[in-house]
Short mmCIF file of C-alpha atoms and ligand atoms in Angstrom, two decimals:
data_model
loop_
_atom_site.label_atom_id
_atom_site.label_comp_id
_atom_site.label_asym_id
_atom_site.label_seq_id
_atom_site.Cartn_x
_atom_site.Cartn_y
_atom_site.Cartn_z
CA UNK A 71 -23.27 -107.50 -50.03
CA UNK A 72 -20.61 -107.76 -47.33
CA UNK A 73 -17.35 -106.22 -48.48
CA UNK A 74 -13.97 -105.76 -46.80
CA UNK A 75 -11.63 -103.08 -48.11
CA UNK A 76 -8.00 -103.57 -47.05
CA UNK A 77 -6.19 -100.23 -47.01
CA UNK A 78 -7.62 -96.83 -46.04
CA UNK A 79 -5.44 -94.77 -48.37
CA UNK A 80 -6.74 -92.80 -51.29
CA UNK A 81 -8.26 -95.62 -53.31
CA UNK A 82 -9.32 -97.74 -50.33
CA UNK A 83 -11.10 -95.02 -48.43
CA UNK A 84 -12.92 -93.65 -51.46
CA UNK A 85 -13.92 -97.17 -52.59
CA UNK A 86 -15.14 -98.06 -49.08
CA UNK A 87 -17.22 -94.87 -48.78
CA UNK A 88 -18.69 -95.23 -52.28
CA UNK A 89 -19.52 -98.94 -51.90
CA UNK A 90 -21.31 -98.07 -48.64
CA UNK A 91 -23.14 -95.35 -50.59
CA UNK A 92 -24.25 -98.03 -53.08
CA UNK A 93 -25.91 -99.90 -50.19
CA UNK A 94 -23.28 -102.49 -49.28
CA UNK A 95 -22.09 -103.35 -45.77
CA UNK A 96 -18.44 -102.34 -45.85
CA UNK A 97 -15.63 -102.76 -43.37
CA UNK A 98 -12.46 -100.82 -44.10
CA UNK A 99 -9.25 -102.23 -42.62
CA UNK A 100 -5.90 -100.62 -42.00
CA UNK A 101 -3.07 -101.69 -39.74
CA UNK A 102 -2.40 -98.02 -38.86
CA UNK A 103 -4.24 -97.79 -35.52
CA UNK A 104 -4.10 -93.99 -35.32
CA UNK A 105 -5.64 -93.63 -38.76
CA UNK A 106 -8.46 -96.06 -37.94
CA UNK A 107 -9.10 -94.32 -34.61
CA UNK A 108 -9.29 -90.97 -36.41
CA UNK A 109 -11.68 -92.39 -39.01
CA UNK A 110 -13.87 -93.83 -36.25
CA UNK A 111 -13.95 -90.38 -34.63
CA UNK A 112 -15.26 -88.85 -37.85
CA UNK A 113 -12.01 -87.32 -39.09
CA UNK A 114 -11.20 -87.54 -42.80
CA UNK A 115 -7.47 -87.90 -43.49
CA UNK A 116 -7.62 -86.77 -47.13
CA UNK A 117 -8.97 -83.71 -48.88
CA UNK A 118 -11.58 -84.85 -51.39
CA UNK A 119 -14.93 -83.44 -52.52
CA UNK A 120 -17.97 -85.33 -51.09
CA UNK A 121 -15.83 -87.77 -49.09
CA UNK A 122 -16.61 -86.20 -45.73
CA UNK A 123 -20.35 -86.23 -46.54
CA UNK A 124 -20.29 -89.91 -47.51
CA UNK A 125 -18.27 -90.90 -44.44
CA UNK A 126 -20.66 -88.95 -42.19
CA UNK A 127 -23.65 -90.52 -43.92
CA UNK A 128 -22.52 -94.14 -43.57
CA UNK A 129 -20.14 -94.35 -40.61
CA UNK A 130 -21.49 -96.76 -38.02
CA UNK A 131 -24.20 -98.12 -40.34
CA UNK A 132 -23.05 -99.27 -43.78
CA UNK A 133 -19.43 -98.42 -43.06
CA UNK A 134 -17.12 -99.48 -40.25
CA UNK A 135 -13.39 -99.09 -39.67
CA UNK A 136 -11.18 -101.63 -37.95
CA UNK A 137 -7.64 -102.97 -37.66
CA UNK A 138 -8.83 -106.61 -37.49
CA UNK A 139 -8.23 -108.11 -40.93
CA UNK A 140 -9.06 -111.67 -39.94
CA UNK A 141 -12.57 -110.88 -38.72
CA UNK A 142 -13.24 -108.63 -41.71
CA UNK A 143 -12.23 -111.39 -44.14
CA UNK A 144 -14.40 -113.94 -42.38
CA UNK A 145 -17.53 -111.80 -42.45
CA UNK A 146 -17.12 -110.65 -46.07
CA UNK A 147 -17.73 -112.27 -49.44
CA UNK A 148 -15.73 -109.71 -51.41
CA UNK A 149 -12.32 -108.50 -50.25
CA UNK A 150 -10.84 -105.48 -52.00
CA UNK A 151 -7.10 -104.97 -51.75
CA UNK A 152 -6.19 -101.28 -51.99
CA UNK A 153 -2.72 -101.06 -50.46
CA UNK A 154 0.22 -99.03 -51.73
CA UNK A 155 2.42 -100.20 -54.59
CA UNK A 156 5.29 -97.70 -54.31
CA UNK A 157 8.10 -97.50 -56.80
CA UNK A 158 11.13 -99.73 -56.10
CA UNK A 159 14.70 -98.64 -56.90
CA UNK A 160 14.71 -100.09 -60.43
CA UNK A 161 11.34 -98.58 -61.50
CA UNK A 162 9.41 -101.77 -60.66
CA UNK A 163 6.29 -101.59 -58.52
CA UNK A 164 7.04 -102.77 -54.98
CA UNK A 165 4.40 -105.45 -54.40
CA UNK A 166 5.47 -106.45 -50.89
CA UNK A 167 2.35 -104.92 -49.30
CA UNK A 168 0.10 -106.76 -51.76
CA UNK A 169 1.90 -110.02 -50.99
CA UNK A 170 1.69 -109.50 -47.21
CA UNK A 171 -2.04 -108.77 -47.36
CA UNK A 172 -2.64 -111.77 -49.64
CA UNK A 173 -0.87 -113.97 -47.11
CA UNK A 174 -2.96 -112.57 -44.24
CA UNK A 175 -6.15 -113.14 -46.23
CA UNK A 176 -5.13 -116.73 -47.05
CA UNK A 177 -4.63 -117.44 -43.34
CA UNK A 178 -8.06 -116.02 -42.48
CA UNK A 179 -10.20 -117.60 -45.23
CA UNK A 180 -12.95 -119.91 -43.93
CA UNK A 181 -15.17 -120.21 -47.02
CA UNK A 182 -15.44 -118.93 -50.63
CA UNK A 183 -14.08 -115.37 -51.13
CA UNK A 184 -13.66 -113.09 -54.12
CA UNK A 185 -10.36 -111.23 -53.76
CA UNK A 186 -10.34 -108.06 -55.80
CA UNK A 187 -7.07 -106.36 -56.69
CA UNK A 188 -7.68 -102.59 -56.81
CA UNK A 189 -4.13 -101.31 -56.31
CA UNK A 190 -2.28 -100.40 -59.50
CA UNK A 191 -0.18 -103.46 -60.22
CA UNK A 192 1.82 -104.93 -63.13
CA UNK A 193 0.54 -107.68 -65.36
CA UNK A 194 0.49 -111.18 -63.78
CA UNK A 195 -0.02 -109.86 -60.23
CA UNK A 196 -3.35 -111.71 -60.00
CA UNK A 197 -1.61 -114.94 -61.00
CA UNK A 198 1.05 -114.36 -58.31
CA UNK A 199 -1.70 -113.69 -55.76
CA UNK A 200 -3.47 -116.95 -56.66
CA UNK A 201 -0.21 -118.79 -56.18
CA UNK A 202 0.44 -117.08 -52.84
CA UNK A 203 -3.05 -118.00 -51.63
CA UNK A 204 -2.44 -121.67 -52.40
CA UNK A 205 1.08 -121.65 -50.93
CA UNK A 206 -0.37 -120.21 -47.73
CA UNK A 207 -2.79 -123.06 -47.32
CA UNK A 208 -5.95 -122.05 -49.22
CA UNK A 209 -7.79 -124.58 -51.35
CA UNK A 210 -8.14 -123.46 -54.99
CA UNK A 211 -11.96 -123.64 -54.89
CA UNK A 212 -12.10 -121.39 -51.80
CA UNK A 213 -11.31 -118.19 -53.67
CA UNK A 214 -11.12 -116.34 -56.97
CA UNK A 215 -8.84 -113.40 -57.72
CA UNK A 216 -10.23 -110.52 -59.79
CA UNK A 217 -8.39 -107.53 -61.23
CA UNK A 218 -10.64 -104.47 -60.98
CA UNK A 219 -8.47 -101.38 -61.58
CA UNK A 220 -9.55 -98.01 -60.31
CA UNK A 221 -9.46 -94.90 -62.52
CA UNK A 222 -10.23 -92.19 -60.00
CA UNK A 223 -8.44 -88.86 -60.05
CA UNK A 224 -7.51 -86.99 -56.91
CA UNK A 225 -9.85 -84.05 -56.43
CA UNK A 226 -12.79 -85.75 -58.15
CA UNK A 227 -12.33 -89.27 -56.78
CA UNK A 228 -15.85 -89.75 -55.37
CA UNK A 229 -17.53 -88.63 -58.58
CA UNK A 230 -15.09 -90.70 -60.65
CA UNK A 231 -16.02 -93.78 -58.61
CA UNK A 232 -19.78 -93.23 -58.75
CA UNK A 233 -19.89 -91.97 -62.37
CA UNK A 234 -17.03 -93.82 -64.09
CA UNK A 235 -16.39 -93.80 -67.84
CA UNK A 236 -15.98 -97.54 -67.58
CA UNK A 237 -15.69 -100.36 -65.09
CA UNK A 238 -13.05 -102.97 -65.91
CA UNK A 239 -13.30 -106.42 -64.33
CA UNK A 240 -10.71 -109.08 -65.16
CA UNK A 241 -11.28 -112.68 -64.13
CA UNK A 242 -11.37 -116.17 -65.55
CA UNK A 243 -14.13 -117.25 -63.13
CA UNK A 244 -17.80 -116.83 -64.09
CA UNK A 245 -18.74 -117.09 -60.42
CA UNK A 246 -16.49 -114.15 -59.46
CA UNK A 247 -17.68 -112.08 -62.44
CA UNK A 248 -21.30 -112.56 -61.31
CA UNK A 249 -20.46 -111.29 -57.80
CA UNK A 250 -18.73 -108.21 -59.21
CA UNK A 251 -21.77 -107.48 -61.43
CA UNK A 252 -23.89 -107.57 -58.29
CA UNK A 253 -21.47 -105.28 -56.43
CA UNK A 254 -21.61 -102.68 -59.20
CA UNK A 255 -25.32 -103.22 -60.06
CA UNK A 256 -26.52 -99.72 -58.98
CA UNK A 257 -23.95 -98.18 -61.33
CA UNK A 258 -24.45 -100.63 -64.20
CA UNK A 259 -28.27 -100.30 -64.22
CA UNK A 260 -28.21 -96.55 -63.51
CA UNK A 261 -30.37 -96.87 -60.36
CA UNK A 262 -27.83 -94.99 -58.19
CA UNK A 263 -28.18 -91.91 -60.36
CA UNK A 264 -32.00 -91.99 -59.89
CA UNK A 265 -31.70 -91.63 -56.11
CA UNK A 266 -32.75 -88.26 -54.69
CA UNK A 267 -29.72 -88.20 -52.38
CA UNK A 268 -27.18 -89.28 -55.01
CA UNK A 269 -23.91 -87.35 -55.29
CA UNK A 270 -24.57 -84.97 -58.24
CA UNK A 271 -23.71 -86.31 -61.67
CA UNK A 272 -20.83 -84.59 -63.47
CA UNK A 273 -21.87 -83.02 -66.82
CA UNK A 274 -19.74 -85.37 -68.89
CA UNK A 275 -20.82 -88.67 -67.30
CA UNK A 276 -22.50 -91.31 -69.46
CA UNK A 277 -25.01 -93.53 -67.68
CA UNK A 278 -24.66 -96.46 -67.61
CA UNK A 279 -20.86 -96.66 -67.85
CA UNK A 280 -19.17 -99.08 -70.23
CA UNK A 281 -18.76 -102.40 -68.40
CA UNK A 282 -15.80 -104.45 -69.60
CA UNK A 283 -15.22 -108.06 -68.55
CA UNK A 284 -11.90 -109.48 -69.60
CA UNK A 285 -8.97 -111.67 -68.55
CA UNK A 286 -6.94 -110.65 -65.49
CA UNK A 287 -3.88 -109.85 -67.64
CA UNK A 288 -5.90 -107.54 -69.90
CA UNK A 289 -7.42 -105.72 -66.92
CA UNK A 290 -3.99 -105.23 -65.37
CA UNK A 291 -2.60 -103.91 -68.66
CA UNK A 292 -5.55 -101.55 -69.19
CA UNK A 293 -4.70 -99.65 -66.01
CA UNK A 294 -1.00 -99.21 -66.75
CA UNK A 295 -1.56 -98.48 -70.44
CA UNK A 296 -4.24 -95.90 -69.62
CA UNK A 297 -2.04 -93.89 -67.25
CA UNK A 298 0.95 -94.20 -69.56
CA UNK A 299 -1.13 -92.95 -72.50
CA UNK A 300 -2.40 -89.91 -70.57
CA UNK A 301 1.17 -89.13 -69.45
CA UNK A 302 2.26 -89.47 -73.09
CA UNK A 303 -0.46 -87.02 -74.17
CA UNK A 304 0.85 -84.45 -71.68
CA UNK A 305 4.49 -84.95 -72.71
CA UNK A 306 3.49 -84.76 -76.37
CA UNK A 307 1.78 -81.42 -75.94
CA UNK A 308 4.69 -80.13 -73.85
CA UNK A 309 7.09 -81.10 -76.65
CA UNK A 310 4.83 -79.29 -79.14
CA UNK A 311 4.82 -76.27 -76.78
CA UNK A 312 8.61 -76.24 -76.91
CA UNK A 313 8.51 -76.20 -80.71
CA UNK A 314 5.94 -73.37 -80.54
CA UNK A 315 8.41 -71.29 -78.56
CA UNK A 316 11.15 -71.74 -81.14
CA UNK A 317 8.95 -70.87 -84.16
CA UNK A 318 6.79 -68.15 -82.58
CA UNK A 319 3.52 -70.15 -82.54
CA UNK A 320 1.00 -70.12 -79.67
CA UNK A 321 0.45 -73.48 -77.94
CA UNK A 322 -3.04 -72.51 -76.78
CA UNK A 323 -4.18 -71.99 -80.41
CA UNK A 324 -2.36 -75.14 -81.48
CA UNK A 325 -4.11 -77.12 -78.69
CA UNK A 326 -7.49 -75.81 -79.77
CA UNK A 327 -6.75 -76.98 -83.30
CA UNK A 328 -5.49 -80.40 -82.25
CA UNK A 329 -8.03 -81.05 -79.49
CA UNK A 330 -11.05 -80.27 -81.65
CA UNK A 331 -10.26 -83.35 -83.73
CA UNK A 332 -12.72 -85.74 -82.06
CA UNK A 333 -10.23 -88.57 -82.50
CA UNK A 334 -7.81 -86.73 -80.20
CA UNK A 335 -10.04 -84.67 -77.89
CA UNK A 336 -9.09 -81.61 -75.84
CA UNK A 337 -8.51 -83.24 -72.44
CA UNK A 338 -5.00 -83.84 -71.07
CA UNK A 339 -3.61 -81.46 -73.65
CA UNK A 340 -2.74 -78.65 -71.25
CA UNK A 341 0.87 -77.62 -71.68
CA UNK A 342 2.84 -76.66 -68.59
CA UNK A 343 5.54 -77.73 -66.19
CA UNK A 344 4.59 -81.40 -66.61
CA UNK A 345 2.76 -84.09 -64.71
CA UNK A 346 3.36 -85.15 -61.11
CA UNK A 347 1.44 -86.96 -58.38
CA UNK A 348 1.54 -90.45 -56.99
CA UNK A 349 0.38 -92.16 -60.20
CA UNK A 350 1.74 -91.01 -63.58
CA UNK A 351 5.47 -90.89 -62.69
CA UNK A 352 5.28 -94.24 -60.88
CA UNK A 353 3.07 -95.97 -63.44
CA UNK A 354 5.10 -94.85 -66.48
CA UNK A 355 8.20 -96.35 -64.82
CA UNK A 356 6.41 -99.52 -63.68
CA UNK A 357 4.80 -100.15 -67.08
CA UNK A 358 8.13 -99.68 -68.83
CA UNK A 359 9.77 -102.04 -66.37
CA UNK A 360 7.02 -104.69 -66.64
CA UNK A 361 7.20 -104.58 -70.47
CA UNK A 362 10.99 -105.01 -70.35
CA UNK A 363 10.66 -107.95 -67.99
CA UNK A 364 8.38 -109.65 -70.50
CA UNK A 365 10.68 -109.00 -73.45
CA UNK A 366 9.63 -105.60 -74.86
CA UNK A 367 11.69 -102.42 -74.63
CA UNK A 368 9.05 -99.68 -74.40
CA UNK A 369 11.40 -96.81 -75.24
CA UNK A 370 8.58 -94.40 -75.98
CA UNK A 371 7.95 -94.31 -72.23
CA UNK A 372 11.57 -93.27 -71.56
CA UNK A 373 10.97 -90.27 -73.77
CA UNK A 374 7.64 -89.46 -72.05
CA UNK A 375 9.50 -89.35 -68.74
CA UNK A 376 12.45 -87.40 -70.15
CA UNK A 377 10.24 -84.68 -71.65
CA UNK A 378 8.36 -84.42 -68.36
CA UNK A 379 11.53 -83.84 -66.34
CA UNK A 380 12.84 -81.42 -68.92
CA UNK A 381 9.77 -79.17 -68.53
CA UNK A 382 10.81 -78.32 -64.97
CA UNK A 383 14.30 -77.33 -66.15
CA UNK A 384 12.84 -75.26 -68.97
CA UNK A 385 10.71 -73.38 -66.47
CA UNK A 386 13.78 -72.70 -64.31
CA UNK A 387 15.50 -71.30 -67.39
CA UNK A 388 12.56 -69.00 -67.97
CA UNK A 389 12.87 -67.71 -64.40
CA UNK A 390 16.52 -66.96 -65.12
CA UNK A 391 15.60 -65.35 -68.43
CA UNK A 392 13.07 -63.08 -66.70
CA UNK A 393 15.17 -62.17 -63.64
CA UNK A 394 18.72 -62.22 -65.05
CA UNK A 395 20.40 -63.55 -61.87
CA UNK A 396 18.69 -65.63 -59.18
CA UNK A 397 20.85 -65.29 -56.09
CA UNK A 398 18.95 -63.45 -53.31
CA UNK A 399 15.88 -62.92 -55.48
CA UNK A 400 12.58 -62.98 -53.58
CA UNK A 401 9.97 -65.05 -55.37
CA UNK A 402 6.25 -65.46 -54.71
CA UNK A 403 5.03 -68.94 -55.60
CA UNK A 404 1.36 -69.77 -56.14
CA UNK A 405 0.76 -73.52 -55.96
CA UNK A 406 2.44 -76.37 -54.12
CA UNK A 407 0.10 -79.30 -54.85
CA UNK A 408 0.85 -81.49 -57.88
CA UNK A 409 -2.42 -80.26 -59.40
CA UNK A 410 -5.52 -78.30 -58.40
CA UNK A 411 -8.27 -79.69 -56.16
CA UNK A 412 -5.93 -81.66 -53.89
CA UNK A 413 -3.59 -81.19 -50.92
CA UNK A 414 -1.22 -83.85 -52.29
CA UNK A 415 2.37 -82.72 -52.93
CA UNK A 416 3.83 -86.12 -53.89
CA UNK A 417 6.06 -85.77 -56.97
CA UNK A 418 4.76 -82.23 -57.34
CA UNK A 419 6.55 -80.34 -60.13
CA UNK A 420 6.01 -77.21 -58.02
CA UNK A 421 8.02 -78.61 -55.11
CA UNK A 422 10.79 -79.75 -57.44
CA UNK A 423 11.05 -76.31 -59.01
CA UNK A 424 11.03 -74.58 -55.61
CA UNK A 425 13.88 -76.84 -54.43
CA UNK A 426 15.87 -75.91 -57.56
CA UNK A 427 15.27 -72.20 -56.98
CA UNK A 428 16.34 -72.44 -53.33
CA UNK A 429 19.55 -74.11 -54.49
CA UNK A 430 20.16 -71.11 -56.73
CA UNK A 431 19.85 -68.81 -53.72
CA UNK A 432 16.23 -67.61 -54.08
CA UNK A 433 13.96 -66.86 -51.12
CA UNK A 434 10.48 -68.26 -51.59
CA UNK A 435 7.14 -67.24 -50.12
CA UNK A 436 4.41 -69.65 -51.17
CA UNK A 437 0.66 -69.95 -51.05
CA UNK A 438 -1.58 -72.91 -51.89
CA UNK A 439 -5.31 -73.12 -51.07
CA UNK A 440 -5.05 -76.70 -49.73
CA UNK A 441 -1.51 -78.07 -49.70
CA UNK A 442 0.38 -75.78 -47.29
CA UNK A 443 0.32 -78.25 -44.41
CA UNK A 444 1.49 -81.14 -46.56
CA UNK A 445 4.13 -78.96 -48.18
CA UNK A 446 5.42 -77.88 -44.79
CA UNK A 447 5.98 -81.54 -43.89
CA UNK A 448 8.33 -81.76 -46.90
CA UNK A 449 9.83 -78.27 -47.10
CA UNK A 450 9.85 -77.30 -43.40
CA UNK A 451 10.93 -73.70 -42.93
CA UNK A 452 13.11 -73.61 -46.04
CA UNK A 453 10.32 -71.45 -47.52
CA UNK A 454 7.86 -68.95 -46.01
CA UNK A 455 4.09 -69.55 -46.21
CA UNK A 456 1.63 -66.76 -46.94
CA UNK A 457 -2.09 -66.68 -46.08
CA UNK A 458 -3.17 -65.62 -49.60
CA UNK A 459 -1.73 -64.85 -53.06
CA UNK A 460 -1.39 -61.12 -52.39
CA UNK A 461 0.49 -61.59 -49.14
CA UNK A 462 2.86 -63.92 -51.01
CA UNK A 463 3.42 -61.31 -53.74
CA UNK A 464 4.18 -58.38 -51.42
CA UNK A 465 7.72 -57.12 -52.17
CA UNK A 466 8.56 -60.19 -54.28
CA UNK A 467 10.74 -59.77 -57.37
CA UNK A 468 8.42 -61.99 -59.45
CA UNK A 469 5.25 -64.04 -59.20
CA UNK A 470 5.40 -67.74 -60.21
CA UNK A 471 2.24 -69.80 -60.88
CA UNK A 472 3.00 -73.51 -60.50
CA UNK A 473 -0.36 -75.24 -59.87
CA UNK A 474 -3.51 -74.87 -61.99
CA UNK A 475 -5.89 -73.83 -59.15
CA UNK A 476 -8.91 -72.03 -60.59
CA UNK A 477 -8.56 -69.15 -58.12
CA UNK A 478 -5.09 -68.40 -59.49
CA UNK A 479 -6.70 -67.71 -62.87
CA UNK A 480 -8.77 -64.85 -61.40
CA UNK A 481 -6.21 -62.73 -59.59
CA UNK A 482 -6.57 -58.97 -59.29
CA UNK A 483 -3.70 -58.24 -61.68
CA UNK A 484 -3.42 -54.46 -61.13
CA UNK A 485 -3.19 -55.15 -57.38
CA UNK A 486 -0.51 -57.76 -58.02
CA UNK A 487 1.47 -55.27 -60.06
CA UNK A 488 1.39 -52.80 -57.20
CA UNK A 489 2.55 -55.39 -54.67
CA UNK A 490 5.44 -56.82 -56.70
CA UNK A 491 8.90 -55.24 -56.77
CA UNK A 492 9.09 -55.89 -60.51
CA UNK A 493 6.12 -56.41 -62.86
CA UNK A 494 7.04 -60.02 -63.68
CA UNK A 495 4.76 -63.08 -63.81
CA UNK A 496 5.98 -66.58 -64.76
CA UNK A 497 3.05 -68.87 -65.42
CA UNK A 498 3.88 -72.60 -65.54
CA UNK A 499 0.24 -73.52 -66.20
CA UNK A 500 -0.83 -70.97 -68.85
CA UNK A 501 -3.72 -69.66 -66.75
CA UNK A 502 -3.71 -66.21 -68.42
CA UNK A 503 -3.83 -64.74 -71.86
CA UNK A 504 -0.89 -62.50 -72.76
CA UNK A 505 -3.48 -59.81 -73.64
CA UNK A 506 -4.76 -59.69 -70.02
CA UNK A 507 -1.21 -59.42 -68.72
CA UNK A 508 -0.39 -56.68 -71.23
CA UNK A 509 -3.47 -54.75 -70.07
CA UNK A 510 -2.26 -55.01 -66.47
CA UNK A 511 1.23 -53.86 -67.49
CA UNK A 512 2.91 -57.11 -66.44
CA UNK A 513 5.80 -58.86 -68.17
CA UNK A 514 4.50 -62.38 -68.77
CA UNK A 515 6.37 -65.64 -69.38
CA UNK A 516 4.31 -68.75 -70.01
CA UNK A 517 4.73 -72.15 -71.66
CA UNK A 518 4.68 -72.56 -75.45
CA UNK A 519 4.11 -68.85 -76.11
CA UNK A 520 6.43 -65.95 -76.82
CA UNK A 521 7.51 -63.97 -73.75
CA UNK A 522 5.64 -60.70 -73.30
CA UNK A 523 8.08 -58.04 -72.21
CA UNK A 524 6.40 -54.70 -71.76
CA UNK A 525 8.81 -52.83 -69.57
CA UNK A 526 11.92 -53.50 -71.64
CA UNK A 527 11.73 -56.00 -74.54
CA UNK A 528 14.80 -58.17 -74.85
CA UNK A 529 15.91 -59.80 -78.12
CA UNK A 530 14.09 -63.10 -78.74
CA UNK A 531 15.80 -65.81 -76.71
CA UNK A 532 14.27 -69.25 -77.28
CA UNK A 533 14.81 -71.50 -74.27
CA UNK A 534 17.30 -74.15 -75.35
CA UNK A 535 17.16 -77.72 -74.02
C1 UGA B 746 -4.37 -90.07 -62.61
C2 UGA B 746 -5.39 -90.49 -63.70
O1 UGA B 746 -5.91 -89.32 -64.34
C3 UGA B 746 -6.53 -91.31 -63.08
O2 UGA B 746 -7.40 -91.77 -64.12
C4 UGA B 746 -5.94 -92.52 -62.35
O3 UGA B 746 -6.94 -93.31 -61.73
C5 UGA B 746 -4.97 -92.02 -61.28
O4 UGA B 746 -3.92 -91.25 -61.91
C6 UGA B 746 -4.40 -93.25 -60.58
O5 UGA B 746 -3.73 -94.06 -61.23
O6 UGA B 746 -4.72 -93.46 -59.40
P1 UGA B 746 -4.28 -88.11 -60.76
O7 UGA B 746 -2.88 -88.57 -60.50
O8 UGA B 746 -5.19 -87.86 -59.62
O9 UGA B 746 -5.04 -89.18 -61.72
O10 UGA B 746 -4.17 -86.73 -61.55
P2 UGA B 746 -4.46 -86.18 -63.02
O11 UGA B 746 -5.66 -85.32 -63.00
O12 UGA B 746 -4.43 -87.25 -64.02
O13 UGA B 746 -3.18 -85.23 -63.23
C7 UGA B 746 -1.86 -85.78 -63.18
C8 UGA B 746 -0.83 -84.70 -63.47
O14 UGA B 746 -0.87 -84.31 -64.83
C9 UGA B 746 -0.97 -83.42 -62.66
O15 UGA B 746 0.31 -83.01 -62.21
C10 UGA B 746 -1.54 -82.41 -63.64
O16 UGA B 746 -1.19 -81.09 -63.35
C11 UGA B 746 -0.89 -82.88 -64.94
N1 UGA B 746 -1.65 -82.54 -66.15
C12 UGA B 746 -2.88 -83.05 -66.36
C13 UGA B 746 -1.07 -81.71 -67.09
O17 UGA B 746 0.09 -81.24 -66.92
N2 UGA B 746 -1.76 -81.41 -68.25
C14 UGA B 746 -3.00 -81.90 -68.48
O18 UGA B 746 -3.57 -81.59 -69.56
C15 UGA B 746 -3.57 -82.74 -67.52
#
C-alpha cells in the first residue's frame, strides 16, 4: 500500500520505518529541511533499538523522506498524521499542528484518502479534523478520518510497533476500516513474525495481537485513559512506598505481594522518583482537561500528578537527611534521561532534581550512558559531565542514582566506596538491595525502605510531606 507519514518525530519515524518493514511503500514528510536531509543521508535523529537497521534496510526502496506534503498526499492512499501535540498553558493539548496539517492535506487531496490520526489527541479530534477537511474544500466522500493511537514506549518503540499488545482502530467507515486491516495484515495474521529477517519477538508478545475496531471517540479515549492509568499505577505505588517508610515496611516486598495478584500484575509498579517523559505528564493533564471540558471533574488525576511531583521533593529531603547540609556539597549523579534505554530528557525527574540541588548550592558531576548530549542542551555547563560512573563518583560526597539504567544496577560497589568522600548512596530507583549495600559498607537511602546507616545510625526520621 502507498502510505504517507506526516511528521518524522518519535512516533512518525518509527511508524514509517515499521510500515516499510511490513512491505508498504512509505513516504515520510517533515517541514524541517535539515532533519529530512539528515534522514536522506542515513542519519538517525533518535536513539532507538533496531531503528537504524530498519532505516538502512528500507531507505531509498520502501522508504523515502521528503518535505513535499502535497506530492506525498497525492501519491498515497493512507495518510498518517504523527505531529506533536504539546501541552498548552491550561493543560490542554495544543492541536494547532494537527489542524495545520489537516488543512494542508485538504488542499492537496485529489481522490479518496484515509487520514489516520496517530498523535495523542483528546476525544473529538477526529470530528474536528473531518470538519476542517470540509471547511477547506474537501468533499465528504473524498476522505475518511480514523483514530489509530500508538502505544509505543521510548527505548522499545520498534518492537512495540511490530509486536503490539493490541491495535486500536476507531472509525465509523467500513471502507476505512478495511484499508487499515490491510495495512496491518502482516501483524494481524502473524506472517511478519514468520519472516526470517523479522525483528526478534520480545518474550512477552502474543501473536496475533488483539485487534480492536471501535468508534473514533472510543479510540481517542483509550489512548488517554491508558496512559493516565499507567501513571496512576506509578503514583499509587509511590504513595504506598511513602507509607512503607513511615511504618517500617519494605516496598519491594509489598510490590511482590501486590504484583503477583494476576488482576494487578507486576509491571509499572516500580517505586521511585516518579514518572517523566513526553507522554505521561502531558497526557494526565490533557485527559483531565478534556474530561472537565465535557463536564466531568477527574480529580483522581490531580492527585496522580501531585504525588508524582511530591516524589521529587521527597528525594531532595532524603539527600538533605543523608548529607545534613547541601551548600557546596559535591554530588555524583548517575542518570539524566527520564528512564533507561533512551536519550530523552524531556520532563526528566532527574533533571528536575539536579536543578533543585544546584539551587541549594550543590556541585554536580553527572553520567548517563545515552543522554549526556541532550542533557547538555538543557543544563549547559551548570553541571560537569563524566565519562563513566566511577569518574563521576571520584571525590564526590555522595552518589545519587536517578535513572533506572541496567548498568547502574551492576556497579563495582567496593570501588565506589573507595572513590567517594563519604560512603553514601541515594538510590531514587531502588536498583540495589540494602543487603548488598551493607556488604559494601555503604550508607544506603532508597525509596519506600528504611535508611541503612552503617557508619553512624541516626534516630529514625521518616520523611514528612
Ligand atoms: C509511555 C507508555 O508506556 C506508552 O505505552 C505510550 O505509547 C507512550 O507513553 C506514549 O504515549 O507515547 P514512555 O513515555 O516511553 O511510554 O515511557 P514509560 O516506559 O511508560 O515510562 C514513563 C515514566 O514512568 C518513566 O519516567 C519511568 O521511569 C517511569 N516509571 C515507569 C516508573 O517510575 N515506574 C514504573 O514502574 C514504570
